[in-house]
PDB file of C-alpha atoms in Angstrom:
ATOM      1  CA  MET A   1      17.064 -17.851  27.456  1.00 53.00           C
ATOM      2  CA  ASN A   2      13.348 -17.862  28.072  1.00 56.00           C
ATOM      3  CA  GLN A   3      10.594 -17.235  25.566  1.00 57.00           C
ATOM      4  CA  PHE A   4       9.891 -13.629  26.575  1.00 60.00           C
ATOM      5  CA  THR A   5      13.539 -12.630  26.345  1.00 69.00           C
ATOM      6  CA  LEU A   6      13.757 -14.110  22.859  1.00 58.00           C
ATOM      7  CA  ILE A   7      10.612 -12.283  21.712  1.00 60.00           C
ATOM      8  CA  ASN A   8      11.871  -9.017  23.214  1.00 62.00           C
ATOM      9  CA  GLU A   9      15.243  -9.397  21.479  1.00 65.00           C
ATOM     10  CA  LEU A  10      13.625 -10.161  18.118  1.00 55.00           C
ATOM     11  CA  THR A  11      11.298  -7.182  18.494  1.00 58.00           C
ATOM     12  CA  HIS A  12      14.245  -4.842  19.099  1.00 59.00           C
ATOM     13  CA  GLN A  13      16.130  -6.275  16.118  1.00 55.00           C
ATOM     14  CA  ILE A  14      13.145  -5.723  13.837  1.00 51.00           C
ATOM     15  CA  ALA A  15      12.558  -2.201  15.175  1.00 54.00           C
ATOM     16  CA  ASN A  16      16.211  -1.280  14.667  1.00 57.00           C
ATOM     17  CA  SER A  17      16.266  -2.669  11.137  1.00 58.00           C
ATOM     18  CA  MET A  18      13.125  -0.684  10.232  1.00 65.00           C
ATOM     19  CA  ASN A  19      14.552   2.639  11.440  1.00 71.00           C
ATOM     20  CA  LEU A  20      14.898   4.759   8.306  1.00 75.00           C
ATOM     21  CA  GLN A  21      16.947   7.394  10.121  1.00 76.00           C
ATOM     22  CA  LYS A  22      19.801   4.899  10.406  1.00 76.00           C
ATOM     23  CA  ALA A  23      19.654   3.920   6.736  1.00 76.00           C
ATOM     24  CA  SER A  24      21.988   5.392   4.152  1.00 82.00           C
ATOM     25  CA  PRO A  25      20.520   7.467   1.294  1.00 82.00           C
ATOM     26  CA  GLU A  26      21.141   4.578  -1.117  1.00 86.00           C
ATOM     27  CA  GLU A  27      19.287   2.146   1.163  1.00 85.00           C
ATOM     28  CA  LYS A  28      16.380   4.574   1.485  1.00 85.00           C
ATOM     29  CA  GLU A  29      16.148   4.942  -2.275  1.00 88.00           C
ATOM     30  CA  ASN A  30      16.321   1.166  -2.720  1.00 87.00           C
ATOM     31  CA  ILE A  31      13.516   0.574  -0.190  1.00 86.00           C
ATOM     32  CA  CYS A  32      11.373   3.329  -1.715  1.00 87.00           C
ATOM     33  CA  ARG A  33      11.862   1.898  -5.217  1.00 90.00           C
ATOM     34  CA  LYS A  34      10.963  -1.640  -4.060  1.00 88.00           C
ATOM     35  CA  TYR A  35       7.788  -0.385  -2.378  1.00 87.00           C
ATOM     36  CA  PHE A  36       6.818   1.550  -5.504  1.00 90.00           C
ATOM     37  CA  TYR A  37       7.207  -1.503  -7.746  1.00 89.00           C
ATOM     38  CA  ALA A  38       5.341  -3.671  -5.234  1.00 87.00           C
ATOM     39  CA  GLY A  39       2.464  -1.193  -5.484  1.00 87.00           C
ATOM     40  CA  ILE A  40       2.380  -1.620  -9.247  1.00 86.00           C
ATOM     41  CA  ALA A  41       1.416  -5.257  -8.635  1.00 83.00           C
ATOM     42  CA  PHE A  42      -2.042  -3.982  -7.556  1.00 71.00           C
ATOM     43  CA  LEU A  43      -1.040  -3.573  -3.911  1.00 81.00           C
ATOM     44  CA  PRO A  44      -1.990   0.071  -3.330  1.00 83.00           C
ATOM     45  CA  TRP A  45      -1.603  -0.289   0.427  1.00 87.00           C
ATOM     46  CA  VAL A  46       2.153  -0.631  -0.210  1.00 87.00           C
ATOM     47  CA  TRP A  47       2.028   2.713  -2.018  1.00 91.00           C
ATOM     48  CA  ILE A  48       0.298   4.216   1.009  1.00 91.00           C
ATOM     49  CA  VAL A  49       3.051   2.870   3.274  1.00 88.00           C
ATOM     50  CA  ASN A  50       5.634   4.261   0.850  1.00 89.00           C
ATOM     51  CA  ILE A  51       3.988   7.685   0.992  1.00 91.00           C
ATOM     52  CA  ILE A  52       3.814   7.688   4.788  1.00 89.00           C
ATOM     53  CA  TRP A  53       7.374   6.466   5.339  1.00 88.00           C
ATOM     54  CA  PHE A  54       9.100   8.694   2.791  1.00 89.00           C
ATOM     55  CA  ARG A  55       6.970  11.858   2.686  1.00 88.00           C
ATOM     56  CA  THR A  56       9.374  13.869   4.838  1.00 86.00           C
ATOM     57  CA  GLU A  57      12.394  12.480   2.984  1.00 84.00           C
ATOM     58  CA  ALA A  58      10.880  13.384  -0.393  1.00 86.00           C
ATOM     59  CA  PHE A  59      10.001  16.987   0.366  1.00 85.00           C
ATOM     60  CA  LYS A  60      12.807  18.230   2.604  1.00 82.00           C
ATOM     61  CA  ILE A  61      15.539  20.595   1.462  1.00 80.00           C
ATOM     62  CA  GLY A  62      18.362  18.681  -0.190  1.00 79.00           C
ATOM     63  CA  HIS A  63      16.070  15.746  -0.924  1.00 80.00           C
ATOM     64  CA  ASN A  64      16.892  12.799  -3.123  1.00 85.00           C
ATOM     65  CA  PRO A  65      15.070  13.379  -6.452  1.00 90.00           C
ATOM     66  CA  ALA A  66      14.572   9.643  -7.012  1.00 91.00           C
ATOM     67  CA  ILE A  67      12.763   9.253  -3.687  1.00 91.00           C
ATOM     68  CA  ARG A  68      10.596  12.255  -4.502  1.00 92.00           C
ATOM     69  CA  LYS A  69       9.736  10.732  -7.882  1.00 94.00           C
ATOM     70  CA  TYR A  70       8.739   7.397  -6.315  1.00 93.00           C
ATOM     71  CA  VAL A  71       6.653   9.103  -3.626  1.00 93.00           C
ATOM     72  CA  LEU A  72       4.845  11.306  -6.166  1.00 94.00           C
ATOM     73  CA  PHE A  73       4.161   8.350  -8.448  1.00 95.00           C
ATOM     74  CA  SER A  74       2.918   6.405  -5.422  1.00 95.00           C
ATOM     75  CA  CYS A  75       0.482   9.263  -4.703  1.00 94.00           C
ATOM     76  CA  ILE A  76      -0.711   9.311  -8.297  1.00 95.00           C
ATOM     77  CA  GLY A  77      -1.028   5.521  -8.403  1.00 94.00           C
ATOM     78  CA  THR A  78      -2.971   5.440  -5.132  1.00 94.00           C
ATOM     79  CA  ALA A  79      -5.379   8.126  -6.359  1.00 95.00           C
ATOM     80  CA  PHE A  80      -5.863   6.305  -9.673  1.00 94.00           C
ATOM     81  CA  TYR A  81      -6.439   2.932  -7.980  1.00 92.00           C
ATOM     82  CA  MET A  82      -8.872   4.422  -5.471  1.00 93.00           C
ATOM     83  CA  ALA A  83     -10.837   6.098  -8.280  1.00 96.00           C
ATOM     84  CA  ILE A  84     -11.122   2.782 -10.135  1.00 94.00           C
ATOM     85  CA  PHE A  85     -12.044   0.891  -6.973  1.00 93.00           C
ATOM     86  CA  THR A  86     -14.662   3.468  -5.951  1.00 96.00           C
ATOM     87  CA  THR A  87     -16.164   3.390  -9.446  1.00 97.00           C
ATOM     88  CA  TRP A  88     -16.380  -0.411  -9.322  1.00 92.00           C
ATOM     89  CA  VAL A  89     -18.031  -0.385  -5.889  1.00 91.00           C
ATOM     90  CA  VAL A  90     -20.627   2.184  -6.969  1.00 94.00           C
ATOM     91  CA  ILE A  91     -21.428   0.326 -10.204  1.00 93.00           C
ATOM     92  CA  TYR A  92     -21.591  -3.039  -8.439  1.00 88.00           C
ATOM     93  CA  GLN A  93     -23.765  -1.799  -5.587  1.00 86.00           C
ATOM     94  CA  THR A  94     -26.234  -0.029  -7.863  1.00 89.00           C
ATOM     95  CA  ARG A  95     -26.378  -2.530 -10.758  1.00 88.00           C
ATOM     96  CA  ARG A  96     -25.834  -5.970  -9.212  1.00 82.00           C
ATOM     97  CA  GLY A  97     -29.507  -6.879  -9.422  1.00 80.00           C
ATOM     98  CA  ASP A  98     -29.639  -6.037 -13.133  1.00 87.00           C
ATOM     99  CA  TRP A  99     -26.814  -8.487 -13.880  1.00 85.00           C
ATOM    100  CA  GLY A 100     -28.935 -11.518 -13.008  1.00 83.00           C
ATOM    101  CA  GLU A 101     -27.004 -14.720 -12.389  1.00 81.00           C
ATOM    102  CA  LEU A 102     -23.618 -13.070 -12.972  1.00 86.00           C
ATOM    103  CA  GLY A 103     -24.329 -10.576 -10.189  1.00 81.00           C
ATOM    104  CA  ASP A 104     -25.127 -13.461  -7.845  1.00 78.00           C
ATOM    105  CA  ARG A 105     -22.122 -15.545  -8.876  1.00 80.00           C
ATOM    106  CA  ILE A 106     -19.594 -12.815  -8.156  1.00 83.00           C
ATOM    107  CA  SER A 107     -21.162 -12.016  -4.782  1.00 80.00           C
ATOM    108  CA  LEU A 108     -19.678 -13.404  -1.618  1.00 76.00           C
ATOM    109  CA  HIS A 109     -22.815 -12.546   0.303  1.00 72.00           C
ATOM    110  CA  LEU A 110     -26.282 -12.496  -1.197  1.00 65.00           C
ATOM    111  CA  PRO A 111     -28.378  -9.848   0.542  1.00 65.00           C
ATOM    112  CA  LEU A 112     -32.014 -10.579   1.207  1.00 68.00           C
ATOM    113  CA  GLY A 113     -34.703  -8.304  -0.156  1.00 63.00           C
ATOM    114  CA  ARG A 114     -34.745  -6.096  -3.219  1.00 64.00           C
ATOM    115  CA  PRO A 115     -31.791  -6.636  -5.605  1.00 55.00           C
TER     116      PRO A 115
END
């Protein structure tokens, strides 16, 4: 078996295991719950993935109420995190120069010119 055949086989195995249409309702709920709790650990991108993957499952007729709950809470958590992050970026960008040495110490890149 050559290298390309092995890579192709692994790619198909991964793609088949990630197919949510083949998963049972219990497996879908389990995956959705795990992604929601991973997002609580300050990983909002996992919430975004959760929203994208399960949005149709959460809002279709005959939906699983647990999946809908996790998707809605993922939406709320993402909005809350983005509001906090945007607030921090605005405050940091407008006030960094006023913070003196602290503003410089928490910077990865010190811009030249006016603080």
